[in-house]
mmCIF file of C-alpha atoms and ligand atoms in Angstrom:
data_model
loop_
_atom_site.group_PDB
_atom_site.id
_atom_site.type_symbol
_atom_site.label_atom_id
_atom_site.label_comp_id
_atom_site.label_asym_id
_atom_site.label_seq_id
_atom_site.Cartn_x
_atom_site.Cartn_y
_atom_site.Cartn_z
ATOM 1 C CA MET A 1 0.884 16.665 54.312
ATOM 2 C CA LYS A 2 -0.824 13.349 53.534
ATOM 3 C CA LYS A 3 -3.259 15.091 51.261
ATOM 4 C CA VAL A 4 -0.436 16.759 49.367
ATOM 5 C CA LEU A 5 1.364 13.450 48.888
ATOM 6 C CA LEU A 6 -1.780 11.697 47.680
ATOM 7 C CA ALA A 7 -2.451 14.538 45.302
ATOM 8 C CA LEU A 8 0.969 13.877 43.781
ATOM 9 C CA VAL A 9 0.897 10.072 43.930
ATOM 10 C CA ILE A 10 -2.555 9.454 42.468
ATOM 11 C CA PRO A 11 -1.993 11.341 39.204
ATOM 12 C CA ALA A 12 1.407 9.640 38.920
ATOM 13 C CA LEU A 13 -0.206 6.191 39.257
ATOM 14 C CA VAL A 14 -2.919 7.059 36.760
ATOM 15 C CA PHE A 15 -0.234 8.319 34.415
ATOM 16 C CA LEU A 16 1.791 5.120 34.763
ATOM 17 C CA ALA A 17 -1.255 2.911 34.176
ATOM 18 C CA GLY A 18 -2.033 4.959 31.081
ATOM 19 C CA CYS A 19 1.494 4.535 29.774
ATOM 20 C CA GLN A 20 1.442 0.806 30.288
ATOM 21 C CA LYS A 21 -1.724 0.492 28.291
ATOM 22 C CA THR A 22 -0.504 2.464 25.288
ATOM 23 C CA ALA A 23 2.927 0.836 25.418
ATOM 24 C CA SER A 24 1.532 -2.731 25.246
ATOM 25 C CA LYS A 25 3.541 -4.581 22.635
ATOM 26 C CA PRO A 26 1.901 -5.197 19.276
ATOM 27 C CA GLU A 27 1.561 -8.883 18.416
ATOM 28 C CA VAL A 28 1.316 -8.136 14.733
ATOM 29 C CA VAL A 29 3.381 -5.523 12.918
ATOM 30 C CA THR A 30 2.684 -4.370 9.370
ATOM 31 C CA THR A 31 5.062 -2.409 7.171
ATOM 32 C CA PHE A 32 2.989 0.178 5.298
ATOM 33 C CA GLU A 33 -0.580 1.351 4.870
ATOM 34 C CA PRO A 34 -2.153 -1.243 2.506
ATOM 35 C CA MET A 35 -0.664 -4.074 4.605
ATOM 36 C CA TYR A 36 -2.093 -2.416 7.734
ATOM 37 C CA GLU A 37 -5.534 -1.949 6.200
ATOM 38 C CA PHE A 38 -5.710 -5.551 4.927
ATOM 39 C CA THR A 39 -4.525 -6.938 8.273
ATOM 40 C CA LYS A 40 -6.850 -4.765 10.390
ATOM 41 C CA ALA A 41 -9.761 -5.793 8.178
ATOM 42 C CA ILE A 42 -8.963 -9.429 9.019
ATOM 43 C CA VAL A 43 -8.176 -9.244 12.751
ATOM 44 C CA GLY A 44 -10.564 -6.448 13.763
ATOM 45 C CA ASP A 45 -10.000 -5.622 17.438
ATOM 46 C CA LYS A 46 -8.873 -9.147 18.339
ATOM 47 C CA ILE A 47 -5.189 -8.429 18.020
ATOM 48 C CA ASN A 48 -3.011 -5.403 18.588
ATOM 49 C CA VAL A 49 -1.587 -4.325 15.200
ATOM 50 C CA GLU A 50 1.014 -1.625 14.711
ATOM 51 C CA ASN A 51 2.087 -0.076 11.406
ATOM 52 C CA ILE A 52 5.713 0.940 10.828
ATOM 53 C CA VAL A 53 5.870 3.458 7.955
ATOM 54 C CA ALA A 54 4.201 6.712 9.016
ATOM 55 C CA SER A 55 1.850 8.713 6.798
ATOM 56 C CA ASN A 56 3.666 10.730 4.134
ATOM 57 C CA GLN A 57 6.831 8.617 4.402
ATOM 58 C CA GLU A 58 8.095 7.135 1.154
ATOM 59 C CA ILE A 59 8.075 3.318 1.194
ATOM 60 C CA HIS A 60 10.787 3.001 -1.474
ATOM 61 C CA GLU A 61 13.303 5.038 0.548
ATOM 62 C CA PHE A 62 12.264 3.924 4.030
ATOM 63 C CA GLU A 63 14.714 2.735 6.711
ATOM 64 C CA PRO A 64 13.381 1.691 10.147
ATOM 65 C CA SER A 65 14.649 3.292 13.366
ATOM 66 C CA ALA A 66 16.293 1.194 16.098
ATOM 67 C CA LYS A 67 13.059 1.399 18.081
ATOM 68 C CA GLN A 68 11.052 0.129 15.104
ATOM 69 C CA VAL A 69 13.496 -2.740 14.612
ATOM 70 C CA ALA A 70 12.951 -3.652 18.290
ATOM 71 C CA THR A 71 9.159 -3.529 17.846
ATOM 72 C CA MET A 72 9.419 -5.863 14.845
ATOM 73 C CA THR A 73 11.822 -8.209 16.634
ATOM 74 C CA ASN A 74 9.329 -8.602 19.492
ATOM 75 C CA ALA A 75 6.334 -9.185 17.225
ATOM 76 C CA LYS A 76 4.747 -12.605 16.746
ATOM 77 C CA VAL A 77 3.952 -11.766 13.139
ATOM 78 C CA ILE A 78 5.433 -9.281 10.658
ATOM 79 C CA ILE A 79 3.332 -8.706 7.573
ATOM 80 C CA TYR A 80 5.064 -7.077 4.606
ATOM 81 C CA ASN A 81 4.293 -6.870 0.922
ATOM 82 C CA SER A 82 7.309 -8.105 -0.921
ATOM 83 C CA ASN A 83 10.917 -9.238 -0.682
ATOM 84 C CA ASP A 84 11.609 -6.680 -3.447
ATOM 85 C CA LEU A 85 10.185 -3.723 -1.499
ATOM 86 C CA GLU A 86 10.626 -3.847 2.289
ATOM 87 C CA LYS A 87 14.114 -5.326 2.170
ATOM 88 C CA TRP A 88 14.736 -4.086 5.728
ATOM 89 C CA VAL A 89 12.346 -6.745 7.040
ATOM 90 C CA LEU A 90 14.464 -9.616 5.700
ATOM 91 C CA PRO A 91 17.336 -9.536 8.286
ATOM 92 C CA ILE A 92 14.951 -9.191 11.261
ATOM 93 C CA LYS A 93 14.622 -12.309 13.387
ATOM 94 C CA ASN A 94 11.306 -11.967 15.173
ATOM 95 C CA LYS A 95 9.807 -14.358 17.716
ATOM 96 C CA GLY A 96 7.222 -15.802 15.353
ATOM 97 C CA ILE A 97 6.611 -15.682 11.609
ATOM 98 C CA LYS A 98 7.116 -13.251 8.746
ATOM 99 C CA VAL A 99 4.419 -13.158 6.097
ATOM 100 C CA GLU A 100 5.214 -11.976 2.573
ATOM 101 C CA ALA A 101 1.678 -10.982 1.584
ATOM 102 C CA SER A 102 2.404 -11.317 -2.143
ATOM 103 C CA ALA A 103 3.746 -14.897 -1.824
ATOM 104 C CA THR A 104 0.998 -16.353 -4.053
ATOM 105 C CA VAL A 105 1.113 -13.582 -6.683
ATOM 106 C CA ASP A 106 2.561 -14.324 -10.135
ATOM 107 C CA LYS A 107 5.333 -11.701 -9.997
ATOM 108 C CA ILE A 108 6.547 -9.340 -12.692
ATOM 109 C CA LYS A 109 10.344 -9.291 -12.414
ATOM 110 C CA ASP A 110 11.622 -7.009 -9.564
ATOM 111 C CA ASP A 111 8.297 -5.141 -9.487
ATOM 112 C CA PRO A 112 6.821 -4.953 -5.954
ATOM 113 C CA HIS A 113 3.607 -2.993 -6.761
ATOM 114 C CA THR A 114 1.251 -5.975 -6.477
ATOM 115 C CA TRP A 115 -1.301 -4.314 -4.156
ATOM 116 C CA ILE A 116 -2.239 -1.693 -6.786
ATOM 117 C CA SER A 117 -4.187 -4.364 -8.661
ATOM 118 C CA PRO A 118 -7.391 -5.311 -6.801
ATOM 119 C CA LYS A 119 -7.011 -8.842 -8.232
ATOM 120 C CA GLU A 120 -3.672 -9.232 -6.447
ATOM 121 C CA ALA A 121 -4.990 -7.463 -3.310
ATOM 122 C CA ILE A 122 -7.612 -10.228 -3.081
ATOM 123 C CA LYS A 123 -4.846 -12.860 -3.164
ATOM 124 C CA GLU A 124 -2.908 -10.972 -0.497
ATOM 125 C CA VAL A 125 -5.914 -10.764 1.852
ATOM 126 C CA ASP A 126 -6.530 -14.517 1.362
ATOM 127 C CA TYR A 127 -2.895 -15.322 2.103
ATOM 128 C CA ILE A 128 -2.649 -13.053 5.181
ATOM 129 C CA THR A 129 -5.881 -14.625 6.524
ATOM 130 C CA GLU A 130 -4.477 -18.121 6.032
ATOM 131 C CA GLN A 131 -1.176 -17.328 7.747
ATOM 132 C CA LEU A 132 -2.750 -15.463 10.687
ATOM 133 C CA SER A 133 -5.236 -18.313 11.179
ATOM 134 C CA LYS A 134 -2.333 -20.752 11.477
ATOM 135 C CA LYS A 135 -0.603 -18.550 14.035
ATOM 136 C CA PHE A 136 -3.758 -17.783 16.053
ATOM 137 C CA PRO A 137 -5.924 -20.912 15.531
ATOM 138 C CA ASP A 138 -8.457 -19.882 18.197
ATOM 139 C CA ASP A 139 -9.346 -16.814 16.152
ATOM 140 C CA LYS A 140 -9.501 -18.585 12.766
ATOM 141 C CA LYS A 141 -13.306 -18.391 12.463
ATOM 142 C CA ALA A 142 -13.424 -14.698 13.370
ATOM 143 C CA PHE A 143 -10.610 -13.906 10.923
ATOM 144 C CA GLU A 144 -12.332 -15.745 8.090
ATOM 145 C CA LYS A 145 -15.627 -14.001 8.788
ATOM 146 C CA ASN A 146 -13.974 -10.567 8.850
ATOM 147 C CA ALA A 147 -11.933 -11.329 5.736
ATOM 148 C CA SER A 148 -14.951 -12.412 3.726
ATOM 149 C CA ALA A 149 -16.734 -9.138 4.552
ATOM 150 C CA TYR A 150 -13.692 -7.175 3.323
ATOM 151 C CA LEU A 151 -13.321 -9.405 0.267
ATOM 152 C CA VAL A 152 -16.876 -8.527 -0.798
ATOM 153 C CA LYS A 153 -15.693 -4.906 -1.120
ATOM 154 C CA LEU A 154 -12.467 -5.879 -2.906
ATOM 155 C CA LYS A 155 -14.315 -8.111 -5.374
ATOM 156 C CA LYS A 156 -16.741 -5.297 -6.150
ATOM 157 C CA LEU A 157 -13.750 -3.034 -6.838
ATOM 158 C CA ASP A 158 -12.188 -5.750 -9.016
ATOM 159 C CA ALA A 159 -15.409 -6.085 -11.041
ATOM 160 C CA GLU A 160 -15.454 -2.303 -11.593
ATOM 161 C CA PHE A 161 -11.856 -2.396 -12.891
ATOM 162 C CA ASP A 162 -12.787 -5.341 -15.138
ATOM 163 C CA THR A 163 -14.988 -2.979 -17.174
ATOM 164 C CA LEU A 164 -11.767 -1.320 -18.469
ATOM 165 C CA LYS A 165 -11.140 -4.456 -20.531
ATOM 166 C CA ASP A 166 -13.839 -3.344 -22.983
ATOM 167 C CA ALA A 167 -12.113 -0.020 -23.756
ATOM 168 C CA LYS A 168 -10.702 0.724 -27.217
ATOM 169 C CA GLN A 169 -7.926 3.043 -25.985
ATOM 170 C CA LYS A 170 -5.930 1.142 -23.365
ATOM 171 C CA THR A 171 -2.634 3.052 -23.096
ATOM 172 C CA PHE A 172 -1.889 5.431 -20.214
ATOM 173 C CA ILE A 173 1.223 7.370 -19.174
ATOM 174 C CA THR A 174 2.305 7.439 -15.545
ATOM 175 C CA GLN A 175 5.063 9.132 -13.648
ATOM 176 C CA HIS A 176 6.442 6.046 -11.899
ATOM 177 C CA GLU A 177 6.218 2.469 -13.026
ATOM 178 C CA ALA A 178 3.785 1.353 -10.343
ATOM 179 C CA PHE A 179 0.856 0.084 -12.384
ATOM 180 C CA SER A 180 2.261 -2.968 -14.196
ATOM 181 C CA TYR A 181 0.092 -5.435 -12.234
ATOM 182 C CA LEU A 182 -2.987 -3.277 -12.721
ATOM 183 C CA ALA A 183 -2.200 -3.055 -16.459
ATOM 184 C CA ARG A 184 -1.572 -6.802 -16.766
ATOM 185 C CA ASP A 185 -4.684 -7.821 -14.832
ATOM 186 C CA TYR A 186 -7.094 -5.484 -16.655
ATOM 187 C CA GLY A 187 -5.642 -5.619 -20.165
ATOM 188 C CA LEU A 188 -4.112 -2.108 -20.145
ATOM 189 C CA HIS A 189 -0.792 -0.720 -21.391
ATOM 190 C CA GLU A 190 1.235 1.474 -19.036
ATOM 191 C CA ILE A 191 4.023 3.755 -20.271
ATOM 192 C CA ALA A 192 6.058 4.994 -17.294
ATOM 193 C CA ILE A 193 8.162 8.149 -17.340
ATOM 194 C CA ALA A 194 10.328 7.049 -14.395
ATOM 195 C CA GLY A 195 11.233 3.517 -13.356
ATOM 196 C CA LEU A 196 10.123 1.387 -10.423
ATOM 197 C CA ASP A 197 11.649 3.879 -7.990
ATOM 198 C CA PRO A 198 9.912 7.281 -8.329
ATOM 199 C CA ASP A 199 13.045 9.211 -7.372
ATOM 200 C CA VAL A 200 15.107 8.097 -10.375
ATOM 201 C CA GLU A 201 14.733 10.722 -13.106
ATOM 202 C CA PRO A 202 14.544 9.818 -16.790
ATOM 203 C CA SER A 203 17.077 11.247 -19.271
ATOM 204 C CA PRO A 204 16.124 14.082 -21.672
ATOM 205 C CA SER A 205 16.280 11.611 -24.580
ATOM 206 C CA ALA A 206 13.871 9.266 -22.766
ATOM 207 C CA LEU A 207 11.492 12.195 -22.268
ATOM 208 C CA ALA A 208 11.744 13.115 -25.954
ATOM 209 C CA LYS A 209 10.924 9.522 -26.912
ATOM 210 C CA LEU A 210 7.927 9.543 -24.591
ATOM 211 C CA LYS A 211 6.660 12.740 -26.192
ATOM 212 C CA VAL A 212 6.748 11.038 -29.601
ATOM 213 C CA GLU A 213 4.871 8.018 -28.218
ATOM 214 C CA MET A 214 2.244 10.280 -26.674
ATOM 215 C CA GLU A 215 1.683 12.053 -29.963
ATOM 216 C CA LYS A 216 1.537 8.764 -31.860
ATOM 217 C CA ALA A 217 -1.109 7.377 -29.514
ATOM 218 C CA GLY A 218 -2.955 10.704 -29.343
ATOM 219 C CA LEU A 219 -2.668 10.761 -25.551
ATOM 220 C CA LYS A 220 -3.683 13.980 -23.863
ATOM 221 C CA ASN A 221 -3.207 12.987 -20.193
ATOM 222 C CA VAL A 222 -0.211 12.267 -17.983
ATOM 223 C CA TYR A 223 -0.796 10.661 -14.572
ATOM 224 C CA PHE A 224 1.250 11.883 -11.654
ATOM 225 C CA GLU A 225 1.403 11.128 -7.947
ATOM 226 C CA ASN A 226 0.774 13.788 -5.361
ATOM 227 C CA ASN A 227 3.256 12.409 -2.862
ATOM 228 C CA ALA A 228 6.150 11.853 -5.282
ATOM 229 C CA ASN A 229 8.281 14.333 -7.197
ATOM 230 C CA SER A 230 5.936 15.444 -9.967
ATOM 231 C CA LYS A 231 8.402 17.787 -11.745
ATOM 232 C CA ILE A 232 9.153 15.158 -14.411
ATOM 233 C CA ALA A 233 5.481 14.659 -15.195
ATOM 234 C CA GLU A 234 5.022 18.434 -15.303
ATOM 235 C CA THR A 235 7.902 18.805 -17.764
ATOM 236 C CA LEU A 236 6.533 16.136 -20.074
ATOM 237 C CA ALA A 237 2.951 17.397 -19.862
ATOM 238 C CA LYS A 238 4.060 20.948 -20.660
ATOM 239 C CA SER A 239 6.201 19.944 -23.634
ATOM 240 C CA ALA A 240 3.517 17.631 -25.040
ATOM 241 C CA GLY A 241 0.613 19.972 -24.286
ATOM 242 C CA ALA A 242 -0.981 17.334 -22.068
ATOM 243 C CA LYS A 243 -3.159 17.518 -18.974
ATOM 244 C CA LEU A 244 -1.875 16.290 -15.598
ATOM 245 C CA ILE A 245 -4.203 13.979 -13.685
ATOM 246 C CA GLY A 246 -3.554 12.748 -10.143
ATOM 247 C CA ILE A 247 -3.300 9.022 -9.463
ATOM 248 C CA ASN A 248 -2.484 7.258 -6.219
ATOM 249 C CA THR A 249 -0.127 4.315 -5.743
ATOM 250 C CA VAL A 250 -1.573 3.807 -2.238
ATOM 251 C CA GLU A 251 1.925 3.594 -0.826
ATOM 252 C CA GLY A 252 0.799 5.694 2.132
ATOM 253 C CA LEU A 253 -2.167 7.678 3.393
ATOM 254 C CA SER A 254 -1.716 11.196 4.767
ATOM 255 C CA ASP A 255 -3.324 12.137 8.075
ATOM 256 C CA ALA A 256 -5.705 14.393 6.153
ATOM 257 C CA GLN A 257 -6.749 11.470 3.918
ATOM 258 C CA LYS A 258 -7.333 9.253 6.953
ATOM 259 C CA LYS A 259 -9.370 11.975 8.653
ATOM 260 C CA ALA A 260 -11.476 12.269 5.518
ATOM 261 C CA GLY A 261 -12.226 8.526 5.740
ATOM 262 C CA GLU A 262 -10.072 7.549 2.750
ATOM 263 C CA THR A 263 -8.950 3.928 2.536
ATOM 264 C CA TYR A 264 -7.215 1.665 0.032
ATOM 265 C CA ILE A 265 -10.637 0.984 -1.459
ATOM 266 C CA THR A 266 -11.751 4.618 -1.802
ATOM 267 C CA LEU A 267 -8.374 5.649 -3.276
ATOM 268 C CA MET A 268 -8.534 2.808 -5.799
ATOM 269 C CA GLN A 269 -12.058 3.914 -6.746
ATOM 270 C CA GLU A 270 -10.696 7.417 -7.350
ATOM 271 C CA ASN A 271 -7.915 5.884 -9.470
ATOM 272 C CA LEU A 272 -10.520 4.094 -11.573
ATOM 273 C CA THR A 273 -12.410 7.346 -12.174
ATOM 274 C CA ALA A 274 -9.117 9.066 -13.097
ATOM 275 C CA LEU A 275 -8.101 6.271 -15.486
ATOM 276 C CA LYS A 276 -11.467 6.423 -17.244
ATOM 277 C CA GLU A 277 -10.481 9.875 -18.542
ATOM 278 C CA THR A 278 -7.914 8.125 -20.742
ATOM 279 C CA ILE A 279 -9.010 4.505 -21.007
ATOM 280 C CA LYS A 280 -12.241 4.563 -23.005
HETATM 281 ZN ZN1 ZN B 301 6.230 2.618 -5.908
#
């Protein structure tokens, strides 16, 4: 009898202990993938970080669940990109601070896509490091050390993008207007088929105008995003006889991408290679 009871009780205790460990509350919560990657690069294993937007979820359309709101409310720090993007963070009253990662970026009106420019990503990592160091002063040195190692990689990426400045042909066509900061920082000219929100479709007359612009500039490529609705880009490419090339706004990373070791940095390197097919 005793043996039977123990056989039932021991696994139950082990199970409970296991639950407690995985359910430990995150001190820092990030909104979506680039914010998570930047923050993890800074804190390492020192602090428990949880990300809100799951892989393959669309950041522009995202609404948190009640459980996610509770997780954010209990967090000491919420790190989000921009007041223009994760508007659902703004009403949350958490127990500590909220960090708008793009606070020091010179903003383009209403456009939240700051992280897609490595130059602005550098500013965001600096700012997150500064704010986390204030909140967790005992870990300041470790954070700064970790951040500088990550910044070496970001600065290398930035230098690679800087080479685009020497190109003669600097115009590129994208599906959604996500590359304005990248264009501004590296001297490029982006023509977007859709607006800031990828789900808003352009009118037939806007598409016709774009076709004329493409022909005028002799552009043969249209950039589209794998995780957004690419029908519009397909329509334009077909009617203008152009080639479709994938580009990534790094608004999320699929499980397959994570498994393959992809990161913000590797995806941005792939973007650079893709852009070089047009910018030359
Ligand atoms: Zn976007």
